[in-house]
mmCIF file of C-alpha atoms and ligand atoms in Angstrom:
data_model
loop_
_atom_site.group_PDB
_atom_site.id
_atom_site.type_symbol
_atom_site.label_atom_id
_atom_site.label_comp_id
_atom_site.label_asym_id
_atom_site.label_seq_id
_atom_site.Cartn_x
_atom_site.Cartn_y
_atom_site.Cartn_z
ATOM 1 C CA MET A 1 94.973 78.400 105.634
ATOM 2 C CA LYS A 2 92.669 81.246 105.005
ATOM 3 C CA ARG A 3 94.042 84.443 106.431
ATOM 4 C CA LEU A 4 91.342 87.162 108.136
ATOM 5 C CA PRO A 5 91.140 90.056 106.195
ATOM 6 C CA ILE A 6 91.600 93.290 108.776
ATOM 7 C CA GLY A 7 91.713 96.940 108.270
ATOM 8 C CA ILE A 8 93.355 98.866 111.236
ATOM 9 C CA LEU A 9 91.972 102.495 112.098
ATOM 10 C CA GLY A 10 94.035 104.583 114.366
ATOM 11 C CA SER A 11 94.399 108.454 114.922
ATOM 12 C CA GLY A 12 98.164 108.501 116.394
ATOM 13 C CA LYS A 13 100.976 107.031 117.385
ATOM 14 C CA GLY A 14 100.211 103.565 116.182
ATOM 15 C CA SER A 15 102.092 101.103 118.659
ATOM 16 C CA ASN A 16 99.222 98.935 118.512
ATOM 17 C CA CYS A 17 99.423 98.531 114.655
ATOM 18 C CA ARG A 18 103.173 98.130 114.811
ATOM 19 C CA ALA A 19 102.737 95.169 116.872
ATOM 20 C CA ILE A 20 100.042 93.545 115.067
ATOM 21 C CA LEU A 21 101.872 94.117 111.586
ATOM 22 C CA GLU A 22 105.026 92.733 113.197
ATOM 23 C CA ARG A 23 103.344 89.680 114.204
ATOM 24 C CA ILE A 24 101.515 89.177 110.527
ATOM 25 C CA ASN A 25 105.001 89.631 109.023
ATOM 26 C CA SER A 26 106.518 86.970 111.157
ATOM 27 C CA ARG A 27 103.737 84.476 110.372
ATOM 28 C CA ASP A 28 102.661 84.697 113.730
ATOM 29 C CA LEU A 29 99.340 85.713 113.356
ATOM 30 C CA ALA A 30 97.253 84.377 110.337
ATOM 31 C CA ALA A 31 95.597 87.845 109.561
ATOM 32 C CA ASP A 32 96.081 89.943 106.107
ATOM 33 C CA ALA A 33 96.463 93.613 106.657
ATOM 34 C CA ARG A 34 94.429 94.892 103.742
ATOM 35 C CA VAL A 35 94.141 98.916 104.926
ATOM 36 C CA VAL A 36 95.211 101.312 107.479
ATOM 37 C CA ILE A 37 92.955 104.456 107.953
ATOM 38 C CA SER A 38 93.537 107.450 109.854
ATOM 39 C CA ASP A 39 91.837 110.363 110.531
ATOM 40 C CA VAL A 40 94.903 112.561 110.794
ATOM 41 C CA LEU A 41 96.640 113.659 108.165
ATOM 42 C CA ASP A 42 100.273 113.045 109.461
ATOM 43 C CA ALA A 43 99.718 110.247 112.000
ATOM 44 C CA PRO A 44 102.743 108.450 112.744
ATOM 45 C CA ILE A 45 100.240 105.349 112.122
ATOM 46 C CA LEU A 46 100.144 106.113 108.633
ATOM 47 C CA ALA A 47 103.810 106.055 108.202
ATOM 48 C CA ILE A 48 104.108 102.740 109.931
ATOM 49 C CA ALA A 49 101.457 101.305 107.376
ATOM 50 C CA ARG A 50 103.724 102.502 104.557
ATOM 51 C CA GLU A 51 106.882 101.035 106.142
ATOM 52 C CA PHE A 52 105.440 97.725 106.439
ATOM 53 C CA ARG A 53 104.248 98.138 102.488
ATOM 54 C CA VAL A 54 100.325 97.922 103.511
ATOM 55 C CA PRO A 55 97.883 100.346 101.879
ATOM 56 C CA ASN A 56 96.855 102.997 103.774
ATOM 57 C CA ALA A 57 94.866 106.100 103.397
ATOM 58 C CA TYR A 58 93.880 109.418 104.957
ATOM 59 C CA LEU A 59 89.982 109.552 105.769
ATOM 60 C CA PRO A 60 89.027 113.598 105.961
ATOM 61 C CA PRO A 61 86.517 113.554 109.323
ATOM 62 C CA GLY A 62 84.545 116.362 108.433
ATOM 63 C CA GLN A 63 83.729 119.012 110.857
ATOM 64 C CA PHE A 64 83.259 117.413 114.245
ATOM 65 C CA ARG A 65 85.659 116.678 116.799
ATOM 66 C CA THR A 66 84.522 113.326 118.636
ATOM 67 C CA ARG A 67 82.683 111.556 115.344
ATOM 68 C CA LEU A 68 83.102 111.480 111.643
ATOM 69 C CA GLU A 69 80.825 113.398 109.820
ATOM 70 C CA PRO A 70 78.215 110.927 108.125
ATOM 71 C CA ARG A 71 79.282 111.203 105.029
ATOM 72 C CA ALA A 72 82.843 110.402 106.134
ATOM 73 C CA GLU A 73 81.506 107.255 107.893
ATOM 74 C CA GLU A 74 79.561 106.305 104.796
ATOM 75 C CA GLU A 75 83.202 106.830 102.761
ATOM 76 C CA LEU A 76 84.656 104.689 105.393
ATOM 77 C CA VAL A 77 82.577 101.854 104.959
ATOM 78 C CA LYS A 78 83.185 102.059 101.582
ATOM 79 C CA MET A 79 87.123 102.086 101.631
ATOM 80 C CA LEU A 80 86.767 99.140 104.057
ATOM 81 C CA ARG A 81 84.606 96.900 101.755
ATOM 82 C CA GLU A 82 86.400 97.876 98.742
ATOM 83 C CA ALA A 83 89.848 96.415 100.411
ATOM 84 C CA GLY A 84 87.703 93.419 101.426
ATOM 85 C CA VAL A 85 88.321 93.920 104.996
ATOM 86 C CA HIS A 86 86.314 91.260 107.540
ATOM 87 C CA LEU A 87 87.418 92.627 110.849
ATOM 88 C CA VAL A 88 87.863 96.258 111.934
ATOM 89 C CA VAL A 89 90.529 96.785 114.245
ATOM 90 C CA LEU A 90 90.567 100.163 116.172
ATOM 91 C CA ALA A 91 94.064 100.880 117.378
ATOM 92 C CA GLY A 92 93.708 104.361 119.043
ATOM 93 C CA PHE A 93 91.064 105.689 116.741
ATOM 94 C CA MET A 94 89.493 108.762 118.358
ATOM 95 C CA ARG A 95 86.312 108.841 116.840
ATOM 96 C CA VAL A 96 83.252 107.315 118.364
ATOM 97 C CA LEU A 97 81.713 105.066 115.609
ATOM 98 C CA HIS A 98 78.022 105.527 114.714
ATOM 99 C CA ALA A 99 75.174 103.422 112.502
ATOM 100 C CA PRO A 100 77.092 103.636 108.993
ATOM 101 C CA MET A 101 79.950 101.590 110.625
ATOM 102 C CA LEU A 102 78.068 99.711 112.944
ATOM 103 C CA ASN A 103 75.576 98.260 110.986
ATOM 104 C CA ALA A 104 78.011 97.387 107.973
ATOM 105 C CA PHE A 105 80.412 95.790 110.247
ATOM 106 C CA PRO A 106 77.712 93.912 113.204
ATOM 107 C CA ARG A 107 80.322 92.189 115.838
ATOM 108 C CA ARG A 108 82.987 92.931 113.301
ATOM 109 C CA ILE A 109 84.735 95.890 115.106
ATOM 110 C CA ILE A 110 87.165 95.540 117.956
ATOM 111 C CA ASN A 111 89.026 98.224 120.469
ATOM 112 C CA ILE A 112 91.638 98.145 122.779
ATOM 113 C CA HIS A 113 91.316 100.488 125.903
ATOM 114 C CA PRO A 114 93.897 100.856 128.401
ATOM 115 C CA SER A 115 91.812 99.870 131.899
ATOM 116 C CA LEU A 116 89.997 96.678 132.926
ATOM 117 C CA LEU A 117 86.467 98.008 131.591
ATOM 118 C CA PRO A 118 83.889 98.251 132.735
ATOM 119 C CA LYS A 119 86.216 100.203 135.164
ATOM 120 C CA PHE A 120 87.201 103.733 133.612
ATOM 121 C CA PRO A 121 86.062 104.018 130.219
ATOM 122 C CA GLY A 122 86.886 107.262 128.256
ATOM 123 C CA LEU A 123 89.598 109.568 128.259
ATOM 124 C CA GLU A 124 92.736 109.116 130.476
ATOM 125 C CA ALA A 125 92.117 105.879 131.779
ATOM 126 C CA SER A 126 95.472 105.429 133.685
ATOM 127 C CA LYS A 127 95.016 108.911 135.356
ATOM 128 C CA GLN A 128 91.513 107.492 136.450
ATOM 129 C CA ALA A 129 92.633 104.352 138.012
ATOM 130 C CA LEU A 130 95.594 106.160 139.563
ATOM 131 C CA ALA A 131 92.880 109.013 141.027
ATOM 132 C CA ALA A 132 90.497 106.130 141.957
ATOM 133 C CA GLY A 133 93.334 104.397 144.162
ATOM 134 C CA GLU A 134 93.613 101.207 142.421
ATOM 135 C CA SER A 135 96.368 98.806 143.001
ATOM 136 C CA VAL A 136 95.705 96.969 139.731
ATOM 137 C CA THR A 137 94.596 98.294 136.454
ATOM 138 C CA GLY A 138 95.293 96.665 132.925
ATOM 139 C CA CYS A 139 93.894 96.960 129.484
ATOM 140 C CA THR A 140 90.862 95.056 127.558
ATOM 141 C CA VAL A 141 89.922 93.990 123.870
ATOM 142 C CA HIS A 142 86.266 94.241 123.551
ATOM 143 C CA TYR A 143 83.443 94.358 120.514
ATOM 144 C CA VAL A 144 82.248 97.848 119.868
ATOM 145 C CA ASP A 145 78.972 98.906 120.039
ATOM 146 C CA GLU A 146 76.995 102.417 120.144
ATOM 147 C CA LYS A 147 78.248 103.428 123.536
ATOM 148 C CA ILE A 148 81.878 104.473 124.186
ATOM 149 C CA ASP A 149 84.408 101.485 125.434
ATOM 150 C CA HIS A 150 81.373 98.952 125.896
ATOM 151 C CA GLY A 151 80.627 96.079 124.353
ATOM 152 C CA ARG A 152 81.562 92.150 124.944
ATOM 153 C CA VAL A 153 85.054 91.745 126.305
ATOM 154 C CA ILE A 154 87.241 89.353 124.261
ATOM 155 C CA ALA A 155 90.251 89.608 126.706
ATOM 156 C CA GLN A 156 91.836 91.599 129.653
ATOM 157 C CA ARG A 157 94.965 91.644 130.858
ATOM 158 C CA GLU A 158 96.016 92.684 134.384
ATOM 159 C CA VAL A 159 98.885 95.704 134.850
ATOM 160 C CA THR A 160 100.013 95.972 138.654
ATOM 161 C CA ILE A 161 100.130 99.766 139.964
ATOM 162 C CA PHE A 162 103.096 100.884 141.641
ATOM 163 C CA SER A 163 103.020 103.408 144.516
ATOM 164 C CA ASP A 164 105.194 105.895 142.383
ATOM 165 C CA ASP A 165 103.549 105.615 139.088
ATOM 166 C CA THR A 166 102.301 108.512 137.194
ATOM 167 C CA PRO A 167 99.538 108.687 134.436
ATOM 168 C CA GLN A 168 102.730 108.315 131.990
ATOM 169 C CA THR A 169 104.589 105.442 133.547
ATOM 170 C CA LEU A 170 101.605 103.817 134.187
ATOM 171 C CA HIS A 171 100.035 103.993 130.430
ATOM 172 C CA ALA A 172 103.707 103.289 129.162
ATOM 173 C CA ARG A 173 103.335 99.315 130.981
ATOM 174 C CA ILE A 174 99.877 99.241 129.674
ATOM 175 C CA GLN A 175 101.226 99.919 126.648
ATOM 176 C CA ILE A 176 103.462 97.056 126.679
ATOM 177 C CA ALA A 177 100.612 94.914 127.796
ATOM 178 C CA GLU A 178 98.458 95.842 124.885
ATOM 179 C CA ARG A 179 100.688 94.900 122.094
ATOM 180 C CA ASP A 180 100.972 91.518 123.113
ATOM 181 C CA LEU A 181 96.763 91.296 124.104
ATOM 182 C CA TYR A 182 95.953 93.078 120.879
ATOM 183 C CA SER A 183 97.396 90.365 118.645
ATOM 184 C CA SER A 184 96.334 87.390 121.148
ATOM 185 C CA ALA A 185 92.902 88.457 120.903
ATOM 186 C CA ILE A 186 93.141 88.892 117.039
ATOM 187 C CA ALA A 187 94.852 85.505 116.629
ATOM 188 C CA GLN A 188 91.919 83.891 118.756
ATOM 189 C CA LEU A 189 89.550 85.746 116.029
ATOM 190 C CA CYS A 190 91.615 84.381 113.048
ATOM 191 C CA GLU A 191 91.031 80.712 114.679
ATOM 192 C CA GLU A 192 86.832 81.487 114.485
ATOM 193 C CA TYR A 193 87.226 82.876 110.827
ATOM 194 C CA GLN A 194 89.135 79.875 109.534
ATOM 195 C CA ALA A 195 86.742 77.753 111.140
ATOM 196 C CA THR A 196 83.967 79.414 109.622
ATOM 197 C CA HIS A 197 85.685 80.018 106.294
ATOM 198 C CA VAL A 198 87.037 77.018 104.446
HETATM 199 C C1 GRF B 1 96.269 102.676 123.232
HETATM 200 O O1 GRF B 1 96.809 103.064 124.651
HETATM 201 C C2 GRF B 1 94.619 102.416 123.278
HETATM 202 O O2 GRF B 1 94.506 101.427 124.685
HETATM 203 C C3 GRF B 1 93.918 103.456 123.051
HETATM 204 O O3 GRF B 1 94.647 104.490 122.348
HETATM 205 C C4 GRF B 1 95.961 104.075 122.468
HETATM 206 C C5 GRF B 1 96.503 104.006 121.042
HETATM 207 O O4 GRF B 1 97.885 103.658 120.930
HETATM 208 N N1 GRF B 1 92.540 103.297 122.549
HETATM 209 P P1 GRF B 1 98.940 103.424 119.714
HETATM 210 O O5 GRF B 1 98.735 104.435 118.752
HETATM 211 O O6 GRF B 1 98.510 102.089 119.573
HETATM 212 O O7 GRF B 1 100.310 103.836 120.237
#
């Protein structure tokens, strides 16, 4: 069985990355984690990669705050290509990707966001959902395009909002849903990959 080669990008905690690597290890997910890359030198996601013995790297992002410097983005493309990555999985990657990555991996970059997109894109999605008085929110796996938290939806899961929820308690429950949803969505893409790569 041909395994889908993935590269995971993240800037922080790495709970989604951990869940994906656990599912791969338990042979529950027909993917092959080729590399984990972070724009943050001491991000826990890199320690998780080391724990699972997945090749990992720090990518110096350059001088901008919300995007990679063009040279750094070209370097990222090179690193992912050299690792043989077919699908790029964003797992808490806090920079917006631009032409170098979008052109190198057309419809092959996915992201997870803690809301039912198109509702509440951007930062603090749980806080936004509470402020809007919603009774249900959730999480979304989607293809990445040039806009923030935008692009064709692959899968969504609802999470009920309780009257005593804070942004923190709500986000924690969304993250539990995320960990399962992301692996399920990647499993679906593994099947599509296997159907086209014999
Ligand atoms: C997740 O909640 C995801 O929706 C958002 O960033 C967070 C990353 O968390 N894009 P983690 O690093 O996977 O724990």
